[in-house]
């Protein structure tokens, strides 16, 4: 009989690594940086469980390299567009993610980006560091008051979208949303559900919170950007592919919208150099869930999912 073993592709937080070592199986640990494809294929070979992050692409080749004893892939992320679910199902491998534990951190980061854009925080920081002489001025770095009647349009009203809505309401924003599960014209907890065209035309800030699927790829394309107000802002803390970056770059240069903030990128971890020259853009390196307690909770949930499946129990949060 072979002993079960666990492969963890990257070093997780200390608490998650400690929990991993209590599961009772040998653990093979990758480095802090993402494994190369060759290292991933070699690292997962022979493992019964793999705890991986969103930087690892799991497909039929990786599942074959793992071998038939692999029973679970535990993704340390709520999104799972990095995993070929059909290939996993065909290989009899359970896939799990980390829903719920990162909603608040991601919503907090979304609010940080909304404020960074509308109140020109990054621009002010860059300005001071340029050592230009300055003095307070009534017209200096003036931006949008989100709390003076601005409307936030949330595209995708899952757990994270709802957490953003609650925060925006605390900032006195009016909130409208689109959701597959809600009828336009209905209102819930002060949030009005509308058609996409209405959301784009009326929102001062549009924030996307959908998973990346074939249906949501380039949800925000040139047509959507042209449908937004010229004074509005776009925020993306979901997945890079939800926004057509080339169209966004044109939109910012040509003033179709006033600004944008991206935490995620189409070619991640590559950032399109043209984005760096786009006016009114704030960028962060996919740190939406990067709170200390949140990263612990994500790692612990992924480890608990792997442990449950190895013990022959149902996963806590299986993807499907
Ligand atoms: C982060 O992007 C996640 O999906 O958890």
PDB file of C-alpha atoms and ligand atoms in Angstrom, residues 54 76-79 98 102 238-239 286 289 298, ligand 1:
ATOM      1  CA  UNK A  54      -4.131  30.595  -8.876  1.00  0.00           C
ATOM      2  CA  UNK A  76      -6.157  28.616  -2.478  1.00  0.00           C
ATOM      3  CA  UNK A  77      -8.522  31.054  -4.215  1.00  0.00           C
ATOM      4  CA  UNK A  78     -12.225  31.537  -4.731  1.00  0.00           C
ATOM      5  CA  UNK A  79     -11.779  31.807  -8.519  1.00  0.00           C
ATOM      6  CA  UNK A  98     -12.079  29.082  -0.832  1.00  0.00           C
ATOM      7  CA  UNK A 102     -12.086  36.562   1.278  1.00  0.00           C
ATOM      8  CA  UNK A 238     -12.288  40.081 -10.354  1.00  0.00           C
ATOM      9  CA  UNK A 239     -10.185  38.589 -13.165  1.00  0.00           C
ATOM     10  CA  UNK A 286      -3.658  41.223  -7.513  1.00  0.00           C
ATOM     11  CA  UNK A 289      -7.438  39.259  -0.771  1.00  0.00           C
ATOM     12  CA  UNK A 298      -7.784  30.885   2.624  1.00  0.00           C
TER      13      UNK A 298
HETATM   14  C1  LIG B   1      -8.283  35.703  -5.868  1.00  0.00           C
HETATM   15  O1  LIG B   1      -8.220  36.317  -6.878  1.00  0.00           O
HETATM   16  C2  LIG B   1      -9.146  34.591  -5.671  1.00  0.00           C
HETATM   17  O2  LIG B   1      -9.807  34.138  -6.623  1.00  0.00           O
HETATM   18  O3  LIG B   1      -9.203  34.105  -4.547  1.00  0.00           O
END
